Coordinates of C-alpha atoms (C1' of nucleotides) in Angstrom, one line a residue:
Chain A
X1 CA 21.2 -71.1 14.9
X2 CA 20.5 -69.5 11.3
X3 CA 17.3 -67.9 10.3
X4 CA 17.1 -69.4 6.8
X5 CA 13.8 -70.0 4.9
X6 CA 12.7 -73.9 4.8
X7 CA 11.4 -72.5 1.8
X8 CA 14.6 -72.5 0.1
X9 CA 15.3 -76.1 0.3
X10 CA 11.7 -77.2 -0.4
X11 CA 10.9 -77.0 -3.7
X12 CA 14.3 -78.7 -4.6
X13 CA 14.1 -82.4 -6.0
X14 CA 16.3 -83.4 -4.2
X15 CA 14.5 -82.8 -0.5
X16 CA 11.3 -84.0 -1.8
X17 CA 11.2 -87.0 0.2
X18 CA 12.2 -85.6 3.6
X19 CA 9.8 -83.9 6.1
X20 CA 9.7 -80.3 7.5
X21 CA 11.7 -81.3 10.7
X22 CA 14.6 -83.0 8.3
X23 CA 14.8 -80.2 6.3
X24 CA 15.1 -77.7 9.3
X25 CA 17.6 -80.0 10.7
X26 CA 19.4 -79.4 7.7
X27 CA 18.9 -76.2 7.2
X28 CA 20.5 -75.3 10.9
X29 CA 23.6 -76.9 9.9
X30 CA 24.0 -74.5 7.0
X31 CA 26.5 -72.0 6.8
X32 CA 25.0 -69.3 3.4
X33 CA 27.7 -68.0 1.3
X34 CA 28.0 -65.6 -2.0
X35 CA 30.6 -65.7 -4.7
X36 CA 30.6 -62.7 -7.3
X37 CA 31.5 -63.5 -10.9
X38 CA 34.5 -65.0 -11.7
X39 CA 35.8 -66.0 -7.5
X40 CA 37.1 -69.9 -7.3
X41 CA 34.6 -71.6 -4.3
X42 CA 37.6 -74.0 -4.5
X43 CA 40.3 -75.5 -6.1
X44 CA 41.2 -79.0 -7.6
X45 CA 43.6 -80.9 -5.4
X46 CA 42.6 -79.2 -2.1
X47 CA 41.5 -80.8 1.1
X48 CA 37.9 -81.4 0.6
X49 CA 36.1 -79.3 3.7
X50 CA 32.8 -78.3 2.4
X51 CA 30.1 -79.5 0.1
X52 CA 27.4 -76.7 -1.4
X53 CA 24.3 -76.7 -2.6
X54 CA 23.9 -73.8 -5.3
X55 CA 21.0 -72.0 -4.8
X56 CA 21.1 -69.1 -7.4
X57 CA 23.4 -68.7 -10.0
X58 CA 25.6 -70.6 -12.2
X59 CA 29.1 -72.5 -11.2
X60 CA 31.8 -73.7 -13.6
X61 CA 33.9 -76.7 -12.6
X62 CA 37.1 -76.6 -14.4
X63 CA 40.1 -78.3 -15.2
X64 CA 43.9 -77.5 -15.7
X65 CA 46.2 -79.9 -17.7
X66 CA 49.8 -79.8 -16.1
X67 CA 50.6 -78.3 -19.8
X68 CA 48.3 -75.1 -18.5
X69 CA 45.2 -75.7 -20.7
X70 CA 41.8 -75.1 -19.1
X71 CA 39.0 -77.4 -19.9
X72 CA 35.7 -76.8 -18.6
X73 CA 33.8 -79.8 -17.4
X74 CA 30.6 -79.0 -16.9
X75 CA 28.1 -76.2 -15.4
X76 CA 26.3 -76.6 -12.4
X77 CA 22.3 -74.9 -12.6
X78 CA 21.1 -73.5 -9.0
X79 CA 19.3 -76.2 -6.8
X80 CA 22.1 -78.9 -7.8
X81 CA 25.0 -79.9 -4.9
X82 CA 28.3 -80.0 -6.2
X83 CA 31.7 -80.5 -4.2
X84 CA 30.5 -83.9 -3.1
X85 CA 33.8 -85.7 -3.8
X86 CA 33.6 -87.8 -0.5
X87 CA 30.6 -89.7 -1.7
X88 CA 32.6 -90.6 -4.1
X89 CA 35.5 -92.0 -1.8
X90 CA 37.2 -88.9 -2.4
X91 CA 39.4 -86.5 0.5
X92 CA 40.3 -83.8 -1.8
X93 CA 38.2 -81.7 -5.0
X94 CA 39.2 -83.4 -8.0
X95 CA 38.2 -79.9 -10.2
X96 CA 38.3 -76.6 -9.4
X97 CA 34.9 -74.7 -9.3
X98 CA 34.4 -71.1 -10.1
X99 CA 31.2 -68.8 -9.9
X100 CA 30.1 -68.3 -13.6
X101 CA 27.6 -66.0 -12.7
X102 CA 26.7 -64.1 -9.1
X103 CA 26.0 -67.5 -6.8
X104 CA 24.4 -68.1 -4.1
X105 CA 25.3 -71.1 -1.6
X106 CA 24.7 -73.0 1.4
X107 CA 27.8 -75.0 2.7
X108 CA 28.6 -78.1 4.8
X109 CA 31.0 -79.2 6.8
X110 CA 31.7 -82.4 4.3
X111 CA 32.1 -85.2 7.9
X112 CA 28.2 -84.3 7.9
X113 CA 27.7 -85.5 3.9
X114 CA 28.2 -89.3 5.4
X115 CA 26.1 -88.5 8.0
X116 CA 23.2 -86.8 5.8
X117 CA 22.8 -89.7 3.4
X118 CA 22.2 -92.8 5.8
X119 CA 20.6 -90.9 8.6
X120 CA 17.9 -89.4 5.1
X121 CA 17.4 -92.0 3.4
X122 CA 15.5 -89.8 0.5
X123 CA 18.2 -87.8 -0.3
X124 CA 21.1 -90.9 -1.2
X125 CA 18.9 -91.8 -4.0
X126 CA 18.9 -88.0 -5.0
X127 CA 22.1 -87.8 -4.6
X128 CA 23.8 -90.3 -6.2
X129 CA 21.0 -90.2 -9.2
X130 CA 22.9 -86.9 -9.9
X131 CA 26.0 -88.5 -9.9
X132 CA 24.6 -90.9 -12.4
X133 CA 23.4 -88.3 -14.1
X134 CA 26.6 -86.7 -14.5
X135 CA 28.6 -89.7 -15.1
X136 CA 26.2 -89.9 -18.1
X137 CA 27.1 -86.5 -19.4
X138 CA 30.6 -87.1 -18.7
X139 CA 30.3 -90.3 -20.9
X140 CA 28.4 -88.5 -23.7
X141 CA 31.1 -85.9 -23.8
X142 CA 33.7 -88.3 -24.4
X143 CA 31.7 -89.6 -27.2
X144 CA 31.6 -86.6 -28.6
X145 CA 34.9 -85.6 -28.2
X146 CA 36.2 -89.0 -29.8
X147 CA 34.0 -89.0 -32.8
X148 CA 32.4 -85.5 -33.8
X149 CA 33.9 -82.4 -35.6
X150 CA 34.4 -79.4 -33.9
X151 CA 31.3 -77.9 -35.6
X152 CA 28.8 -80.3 -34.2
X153 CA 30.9 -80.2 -31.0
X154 CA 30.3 -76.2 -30.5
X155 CA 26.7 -77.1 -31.6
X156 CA 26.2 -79.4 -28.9
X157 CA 27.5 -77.6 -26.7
X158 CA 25.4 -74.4 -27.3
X159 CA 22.3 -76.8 -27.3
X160 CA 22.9 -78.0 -23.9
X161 CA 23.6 -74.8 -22.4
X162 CA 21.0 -73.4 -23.8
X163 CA 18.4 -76.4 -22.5
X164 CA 20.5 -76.1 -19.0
X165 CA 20.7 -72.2 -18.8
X166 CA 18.3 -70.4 -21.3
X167 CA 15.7 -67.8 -20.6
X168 CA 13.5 -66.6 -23.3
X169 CA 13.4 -63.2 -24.7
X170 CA 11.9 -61.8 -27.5
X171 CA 14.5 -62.7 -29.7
X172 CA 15.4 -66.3 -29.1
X173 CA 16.4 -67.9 -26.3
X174 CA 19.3 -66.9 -24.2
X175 CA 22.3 -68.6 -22.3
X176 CA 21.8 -67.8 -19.1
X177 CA 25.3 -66.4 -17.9
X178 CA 28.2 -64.1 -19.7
X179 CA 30.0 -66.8 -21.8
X180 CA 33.0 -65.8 -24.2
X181 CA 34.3 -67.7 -27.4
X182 CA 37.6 -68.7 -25.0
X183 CA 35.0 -70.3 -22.5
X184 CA 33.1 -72.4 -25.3
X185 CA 36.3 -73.4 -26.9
X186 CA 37.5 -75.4 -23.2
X187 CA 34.3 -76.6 -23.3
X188 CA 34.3 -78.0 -27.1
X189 CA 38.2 -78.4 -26.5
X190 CA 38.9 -75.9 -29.2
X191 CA 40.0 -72.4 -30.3
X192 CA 38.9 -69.3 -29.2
X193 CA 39.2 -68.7 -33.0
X194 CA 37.8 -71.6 -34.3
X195 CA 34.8 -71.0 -32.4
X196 CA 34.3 -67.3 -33.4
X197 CA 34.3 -68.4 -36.9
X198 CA 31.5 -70.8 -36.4
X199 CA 29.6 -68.3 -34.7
X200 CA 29.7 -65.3 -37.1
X201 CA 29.0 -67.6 -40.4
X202 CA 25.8 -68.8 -37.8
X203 CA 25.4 -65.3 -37.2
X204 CA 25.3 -64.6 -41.0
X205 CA 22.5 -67.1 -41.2
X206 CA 20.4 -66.1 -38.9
X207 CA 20.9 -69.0 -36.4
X208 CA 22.1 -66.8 -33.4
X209 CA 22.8 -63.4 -32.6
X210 CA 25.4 -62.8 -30.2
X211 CA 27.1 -59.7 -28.3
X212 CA 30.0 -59.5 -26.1
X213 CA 29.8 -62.0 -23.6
X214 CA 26.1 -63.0 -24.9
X215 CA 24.6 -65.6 -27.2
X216 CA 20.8 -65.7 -28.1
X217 CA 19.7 -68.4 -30.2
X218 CA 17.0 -67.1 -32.6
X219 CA 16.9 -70.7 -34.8
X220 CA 17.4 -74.1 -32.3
X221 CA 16.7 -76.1 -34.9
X222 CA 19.3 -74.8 -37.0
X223 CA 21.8 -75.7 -34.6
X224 CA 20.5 -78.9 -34.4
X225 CA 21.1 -79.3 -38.3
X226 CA 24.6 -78.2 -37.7
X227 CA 24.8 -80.7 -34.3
X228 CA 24.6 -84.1 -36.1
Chain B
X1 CA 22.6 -123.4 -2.8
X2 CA 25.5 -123.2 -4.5
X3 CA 28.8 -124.2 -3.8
X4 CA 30.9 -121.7 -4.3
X5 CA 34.6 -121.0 -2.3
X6 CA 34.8 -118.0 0.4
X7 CA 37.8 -117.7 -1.1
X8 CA 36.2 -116.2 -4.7
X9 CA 35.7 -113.3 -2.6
X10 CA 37.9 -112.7 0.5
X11 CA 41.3 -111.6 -1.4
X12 CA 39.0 -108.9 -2.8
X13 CA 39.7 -105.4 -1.6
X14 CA 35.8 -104.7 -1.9
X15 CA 34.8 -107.4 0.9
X16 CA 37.7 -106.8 2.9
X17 CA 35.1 -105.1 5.3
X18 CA 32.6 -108.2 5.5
X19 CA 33.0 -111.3 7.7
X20 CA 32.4 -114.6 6.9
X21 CA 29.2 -115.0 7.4
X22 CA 28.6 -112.4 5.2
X23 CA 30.2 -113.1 2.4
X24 CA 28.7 -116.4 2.9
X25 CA 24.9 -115.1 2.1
X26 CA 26.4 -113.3 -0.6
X27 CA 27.7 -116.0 -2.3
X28 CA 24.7 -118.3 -2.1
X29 CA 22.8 -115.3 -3.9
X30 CA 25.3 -115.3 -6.6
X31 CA 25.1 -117.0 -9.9
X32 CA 28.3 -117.8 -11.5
X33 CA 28.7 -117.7 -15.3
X34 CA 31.2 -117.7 -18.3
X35 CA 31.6 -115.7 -21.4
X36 CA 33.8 -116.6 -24.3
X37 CA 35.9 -114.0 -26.1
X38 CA 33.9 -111.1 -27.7
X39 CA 30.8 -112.3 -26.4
X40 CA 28.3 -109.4 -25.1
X41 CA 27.4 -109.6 -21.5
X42 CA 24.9 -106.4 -21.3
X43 CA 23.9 -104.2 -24.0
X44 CA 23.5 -100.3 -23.5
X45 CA 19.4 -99.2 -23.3
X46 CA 18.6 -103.2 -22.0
X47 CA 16.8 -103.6 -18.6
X48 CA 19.1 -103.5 -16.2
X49 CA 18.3 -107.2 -14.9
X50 CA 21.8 -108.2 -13.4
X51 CA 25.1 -106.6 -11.5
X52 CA 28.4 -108.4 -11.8
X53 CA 32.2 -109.1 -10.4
X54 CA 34.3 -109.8 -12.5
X55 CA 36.2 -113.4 -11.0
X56 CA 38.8 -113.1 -14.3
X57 CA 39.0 -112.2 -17.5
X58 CA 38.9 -108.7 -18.8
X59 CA 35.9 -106.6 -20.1
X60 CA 35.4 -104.2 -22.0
X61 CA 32.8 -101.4 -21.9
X62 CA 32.0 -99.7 -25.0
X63 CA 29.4 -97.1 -26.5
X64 CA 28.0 -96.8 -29.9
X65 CA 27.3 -93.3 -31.5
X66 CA 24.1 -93.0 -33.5
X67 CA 26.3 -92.7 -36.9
X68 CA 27.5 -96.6 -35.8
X69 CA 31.1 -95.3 -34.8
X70 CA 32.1 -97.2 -31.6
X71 CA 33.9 -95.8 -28.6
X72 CA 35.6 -98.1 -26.1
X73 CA 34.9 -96.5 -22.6
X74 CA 37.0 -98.2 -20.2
X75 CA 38.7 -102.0 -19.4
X76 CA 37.5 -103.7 -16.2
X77 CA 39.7 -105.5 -14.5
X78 CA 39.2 -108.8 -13.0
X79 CA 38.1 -108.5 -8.8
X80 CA 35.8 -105.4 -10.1
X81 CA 32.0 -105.3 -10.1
X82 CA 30.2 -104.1 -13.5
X83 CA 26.3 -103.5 -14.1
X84 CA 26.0 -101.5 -11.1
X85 CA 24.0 -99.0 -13.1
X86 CA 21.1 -98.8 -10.4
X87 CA 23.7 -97.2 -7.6
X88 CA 23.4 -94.3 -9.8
X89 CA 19.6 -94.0 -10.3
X90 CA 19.9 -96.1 -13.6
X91 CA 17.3 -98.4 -15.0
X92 CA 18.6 -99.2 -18.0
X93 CA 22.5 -100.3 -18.5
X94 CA 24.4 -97.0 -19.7
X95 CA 26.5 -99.1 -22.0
X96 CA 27.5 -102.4 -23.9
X97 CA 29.8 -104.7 -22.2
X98 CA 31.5 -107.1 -23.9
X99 CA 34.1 -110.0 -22.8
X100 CA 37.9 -108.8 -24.0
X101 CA 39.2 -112.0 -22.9
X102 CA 37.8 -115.1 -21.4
X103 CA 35.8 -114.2 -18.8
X104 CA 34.5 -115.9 -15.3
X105 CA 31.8 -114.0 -13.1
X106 CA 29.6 -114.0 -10.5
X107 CA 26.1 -112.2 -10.8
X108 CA 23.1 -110.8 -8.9
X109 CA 19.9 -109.7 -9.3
X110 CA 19.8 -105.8 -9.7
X111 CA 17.3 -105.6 -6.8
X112 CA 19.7 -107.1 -4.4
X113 CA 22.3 -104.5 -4.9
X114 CA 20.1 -101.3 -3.4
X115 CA 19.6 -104.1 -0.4
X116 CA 23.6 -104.9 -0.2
X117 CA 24.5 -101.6 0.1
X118 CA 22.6 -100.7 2.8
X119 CA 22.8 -104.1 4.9
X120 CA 26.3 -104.2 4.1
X121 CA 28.1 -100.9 5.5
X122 CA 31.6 -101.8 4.5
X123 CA 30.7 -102.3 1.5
X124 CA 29.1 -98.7 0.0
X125 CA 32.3 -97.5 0.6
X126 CA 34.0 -99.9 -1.5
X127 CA 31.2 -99.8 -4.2
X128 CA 31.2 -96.1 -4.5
X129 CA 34.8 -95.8 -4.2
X130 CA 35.1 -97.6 -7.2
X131 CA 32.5 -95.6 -8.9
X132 CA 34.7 -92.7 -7.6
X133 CA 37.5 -94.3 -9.5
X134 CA 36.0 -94.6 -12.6
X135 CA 34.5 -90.8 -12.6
X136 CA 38.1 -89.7 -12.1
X137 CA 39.4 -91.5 -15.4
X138 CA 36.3 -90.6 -17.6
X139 CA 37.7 -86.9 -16.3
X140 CA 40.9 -88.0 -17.5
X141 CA 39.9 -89.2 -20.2
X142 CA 38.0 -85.7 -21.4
X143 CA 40.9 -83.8 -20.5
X144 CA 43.1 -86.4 -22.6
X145 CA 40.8 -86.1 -25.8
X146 CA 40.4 -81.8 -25.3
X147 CA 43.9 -80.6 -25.0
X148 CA 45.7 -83.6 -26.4
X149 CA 47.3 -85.2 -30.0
X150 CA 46.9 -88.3 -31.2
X151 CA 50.2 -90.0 -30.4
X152 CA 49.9 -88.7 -26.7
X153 CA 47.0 -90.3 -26.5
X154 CA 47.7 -93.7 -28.2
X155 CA 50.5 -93.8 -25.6
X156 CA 48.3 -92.7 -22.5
X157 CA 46.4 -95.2 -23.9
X158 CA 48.6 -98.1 -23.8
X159 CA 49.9 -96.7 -20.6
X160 CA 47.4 -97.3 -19.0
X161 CA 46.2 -100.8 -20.4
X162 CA 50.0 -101.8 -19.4
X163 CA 49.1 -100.7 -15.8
X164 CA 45.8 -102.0 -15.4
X165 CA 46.4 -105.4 -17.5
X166 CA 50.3 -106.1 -18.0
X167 CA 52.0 -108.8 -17.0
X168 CA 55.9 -109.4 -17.2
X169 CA 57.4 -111.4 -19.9
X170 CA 61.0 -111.8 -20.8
X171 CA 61.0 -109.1 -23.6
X172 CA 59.1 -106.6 -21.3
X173 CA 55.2 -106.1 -20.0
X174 CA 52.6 -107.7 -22.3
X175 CA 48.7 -106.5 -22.9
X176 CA 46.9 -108.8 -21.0
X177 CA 44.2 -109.5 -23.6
X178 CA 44.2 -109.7 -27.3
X179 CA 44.1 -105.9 -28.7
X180 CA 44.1 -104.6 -32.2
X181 CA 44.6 -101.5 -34.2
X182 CA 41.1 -100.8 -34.3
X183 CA 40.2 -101.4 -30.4
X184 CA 43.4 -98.8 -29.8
X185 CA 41.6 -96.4 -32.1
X186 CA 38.1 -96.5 -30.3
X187 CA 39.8 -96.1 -27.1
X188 CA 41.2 -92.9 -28.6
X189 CA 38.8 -91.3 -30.9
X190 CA 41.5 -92.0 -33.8
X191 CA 41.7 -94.4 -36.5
X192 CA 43.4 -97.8 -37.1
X193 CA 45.6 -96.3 -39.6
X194 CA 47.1 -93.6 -37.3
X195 CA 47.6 -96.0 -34.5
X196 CA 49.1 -98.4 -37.4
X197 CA 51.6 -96.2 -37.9
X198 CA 52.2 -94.8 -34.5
X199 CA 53.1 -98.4 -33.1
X200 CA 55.1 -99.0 -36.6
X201 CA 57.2 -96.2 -35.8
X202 CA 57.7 -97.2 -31.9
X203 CA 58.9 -101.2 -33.1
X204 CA 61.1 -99.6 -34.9
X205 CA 62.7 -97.3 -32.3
X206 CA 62.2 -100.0 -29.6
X207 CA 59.8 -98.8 -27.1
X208 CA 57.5 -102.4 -28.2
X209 CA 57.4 -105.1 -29.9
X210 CA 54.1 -106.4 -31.5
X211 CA 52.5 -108.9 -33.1
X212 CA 48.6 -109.7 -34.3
X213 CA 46.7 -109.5 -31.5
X214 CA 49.4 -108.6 -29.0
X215 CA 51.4 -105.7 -27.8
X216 CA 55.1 -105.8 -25.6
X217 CA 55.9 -102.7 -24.4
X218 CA 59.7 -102.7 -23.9
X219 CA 60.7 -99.6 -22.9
X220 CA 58.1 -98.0 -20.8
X221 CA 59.7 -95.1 -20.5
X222 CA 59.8 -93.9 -23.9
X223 CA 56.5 -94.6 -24.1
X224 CA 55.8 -92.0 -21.2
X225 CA 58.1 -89.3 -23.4
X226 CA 55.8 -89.7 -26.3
X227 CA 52.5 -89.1 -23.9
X228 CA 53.3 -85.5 -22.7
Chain C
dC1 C1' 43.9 -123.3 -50.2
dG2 C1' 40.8 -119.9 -50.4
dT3 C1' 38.4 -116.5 -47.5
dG4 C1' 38.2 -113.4 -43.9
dC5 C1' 40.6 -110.5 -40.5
dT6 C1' 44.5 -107.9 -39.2
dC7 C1' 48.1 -105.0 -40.3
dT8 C1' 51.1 -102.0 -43.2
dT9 C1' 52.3 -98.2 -46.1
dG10 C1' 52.0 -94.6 -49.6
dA11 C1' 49.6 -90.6 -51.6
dG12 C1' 46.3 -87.0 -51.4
dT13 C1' 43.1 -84.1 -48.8
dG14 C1' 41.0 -81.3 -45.5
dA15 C1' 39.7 -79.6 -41.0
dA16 C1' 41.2 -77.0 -37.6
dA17 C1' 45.3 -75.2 -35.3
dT18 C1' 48.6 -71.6 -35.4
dC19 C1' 50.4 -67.2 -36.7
dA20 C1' 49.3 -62.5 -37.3
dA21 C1' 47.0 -58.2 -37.3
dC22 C1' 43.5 -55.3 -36.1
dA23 C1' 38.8 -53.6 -34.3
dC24 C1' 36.1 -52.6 -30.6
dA25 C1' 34.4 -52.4 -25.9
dT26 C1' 35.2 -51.8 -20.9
dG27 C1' 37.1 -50.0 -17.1
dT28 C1' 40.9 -47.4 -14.6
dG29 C1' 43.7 -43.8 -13.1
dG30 C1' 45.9 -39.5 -14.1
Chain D
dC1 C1' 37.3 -36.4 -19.5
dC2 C1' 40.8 -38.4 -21.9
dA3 C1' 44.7 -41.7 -22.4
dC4 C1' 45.7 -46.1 -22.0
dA5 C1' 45.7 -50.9 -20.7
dT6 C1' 43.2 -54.9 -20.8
dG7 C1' 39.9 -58.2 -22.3
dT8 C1' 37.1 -59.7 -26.1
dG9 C1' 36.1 -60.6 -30.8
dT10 C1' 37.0 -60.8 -36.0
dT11 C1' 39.2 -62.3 -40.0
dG12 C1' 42.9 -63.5 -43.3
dA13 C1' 47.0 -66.4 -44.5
dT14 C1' 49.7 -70.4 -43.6
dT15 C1' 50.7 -74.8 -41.8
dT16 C1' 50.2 -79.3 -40.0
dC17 C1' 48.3 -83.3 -38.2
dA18 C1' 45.6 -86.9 -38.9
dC19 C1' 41.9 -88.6 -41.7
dT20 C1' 40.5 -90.6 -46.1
dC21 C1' 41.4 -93.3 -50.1
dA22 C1' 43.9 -97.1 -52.0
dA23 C1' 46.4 -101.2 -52.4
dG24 C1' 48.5 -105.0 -50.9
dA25 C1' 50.9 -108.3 -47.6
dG26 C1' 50.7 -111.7 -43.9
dC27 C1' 48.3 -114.7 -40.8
dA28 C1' 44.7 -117.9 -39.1
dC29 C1' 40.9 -120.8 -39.6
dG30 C1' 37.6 -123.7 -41.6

DNA sequence: CGTGCTCTTGAGTGAAATCAACACATGTGG
DNA sequence: CCACATGTGTTGATTTCACTCAAGAGCACG
């Protein structure tokens, strides 16, 4: 028996339809865990043993062409679940996922996943409404990728990070994680260099201002000018 | 009550689970229907009224961008269900479907599927399986577009249709649907010219043969060297 | 027997990749 | 504390793939 906070579950949309006594049930079956920047929480193609709910932090879920590219799929924001191949019919991760910032975790053994979503019957319809909801992103980013330049593409991308991720300051609104030109280009399925180039001439007009690892976006609806 | 045979549904790997007497109430909920070649079954941002199995036939799901370029998503084989937007917290249908061949189904009333799924035990597995399935390929599918060219592609592309669709004739596997330039080019964010020339070029080295409408792929295996 | 579709092929163009070189920051170990 | 390696970012020059533009040929259907 853990001593964790029902607190931490709570507030989360996804447990807003099961009582205190669900959630603690829950909760006891938790097993916490911490990745630093940059540590895989697992990799494609393995055995799938655990499922996580992020708490704090950001995670990347990658993946690796047999050629050796990388290709970022997506990025998780705390209070999502992620690693839930198995209600998807799947035994083993089908991307790899790695901490893009200092995370913060609770993990499941995945047999109780099953188990979870027809014993709650609350949380399925969470559940597989995110899956829905990333199916939808997924779809949108093969639209994108089919029919958009590479300029719109970095665009959209930077917009949705920013609307996932971003944290005001007082000079625009930041991403919420360290992020390089290398990490944007497998996200846009580009060029580190193709994507430094957009970024200094947006720099030049005033649309962002970005440092080493950091991108603040002082003009959103510039970038939504260059988007479309 | 209709009168529809147990046999529609019992070779089908989906209802493999259910008895008899199950996939007898199942059937006498269903409504069988038709659609001629390129009709629309479903359009993207409707009211998602009905779900659907596809008896035979082929469809196709496709996506239009704002700018009015269309993307062709994925090819549904016959024995699959389509529609089943509200397993994943949709409303609304996600995208267009459209018949790529004659088509025969059976549909249901959206309402009944939340009900199926949970009467049915055998069959969540099945349906989210499939869903599973299709997340996989869209994956495929992003990492396809990101890292690869245009000719890999086009051949992935028919590749794939071969597997999913062919059927053996004397000269070697044939589409099993009418295809053209253009559909091959909105299944891969290209153009009808490129892909003109692409299958131009294979004729004439004699990985396929192909006429209006109609693609035989005769040497499969060159057509795997020119997709990696 | 014209009127659409579908398909082909050539020529020119352009967007973005590749090639190449360097600048700057960060962290490490001697 | 400096020397150095490493990771990150910039920018120019060159190249190439695939798109656009353009024209015409073949087929199918009313």
């Amino acid at each position: 028996m853990n001593n964790l906070d029902e607190s931490l579950l709570t507030p989360l949309a996804l447990f807003s339809k099961l009582d205190r006594a669900q959630i603690r049930t829950i909760l006891d079956l938790a097993t916490p865990c911490r990745f630093d920047l940059g540590a895989t929480v697992f990799e494609e193609g393995q055995e799938a043993e655990f499922f996580y709910l992020l708490l704090d932090g950001y995670v990347r879920v990658v993946r690796l062409t047999p050629e050796g590219d990388q290709v970022i799929a997506l990025h998780i924001p705390s209070g999502h679940l992620f690693g839930i191949a198995a209600a998807l019919g799947h035994t083993t991760y089908p991307a790899t996922s790695v901490a893009a910032a200092e995370c913060v975790c609770l993990s499941w053994p995945m047999k109780l996943l099953q188990e979870f979503l027809t014993t709650y019957e609350g949380l399925s319809t969470g559940v597989y409404g995110a899956v829905g909801q990333r199916v939808e992103d997924m779809n949108n980013r093969i639209l994108e990728l089919a029919t958009q330049q590479v300029e719109q593409r970095v665009a959209n991308a930077l917009l949705r990070l920013v609307q996932q991720t971003g944290h005001k300051t007082d000079e625009g609104i930041e991403i919420g994680f360290p992020i390089t030109r290398q990490d944007i280009s497998e996200m846009t399925g580009s060029t580190l260099h193709t994507v430094s180039r957009l970024l200094s001439a947006w720099e030049r007009e005033g649309t962002i201002k970005s440092t080493r690892k950091k991108i603040v976006v002082t003009d959103p609806h510039k970038l939504v000018r260059h988007s479309t």
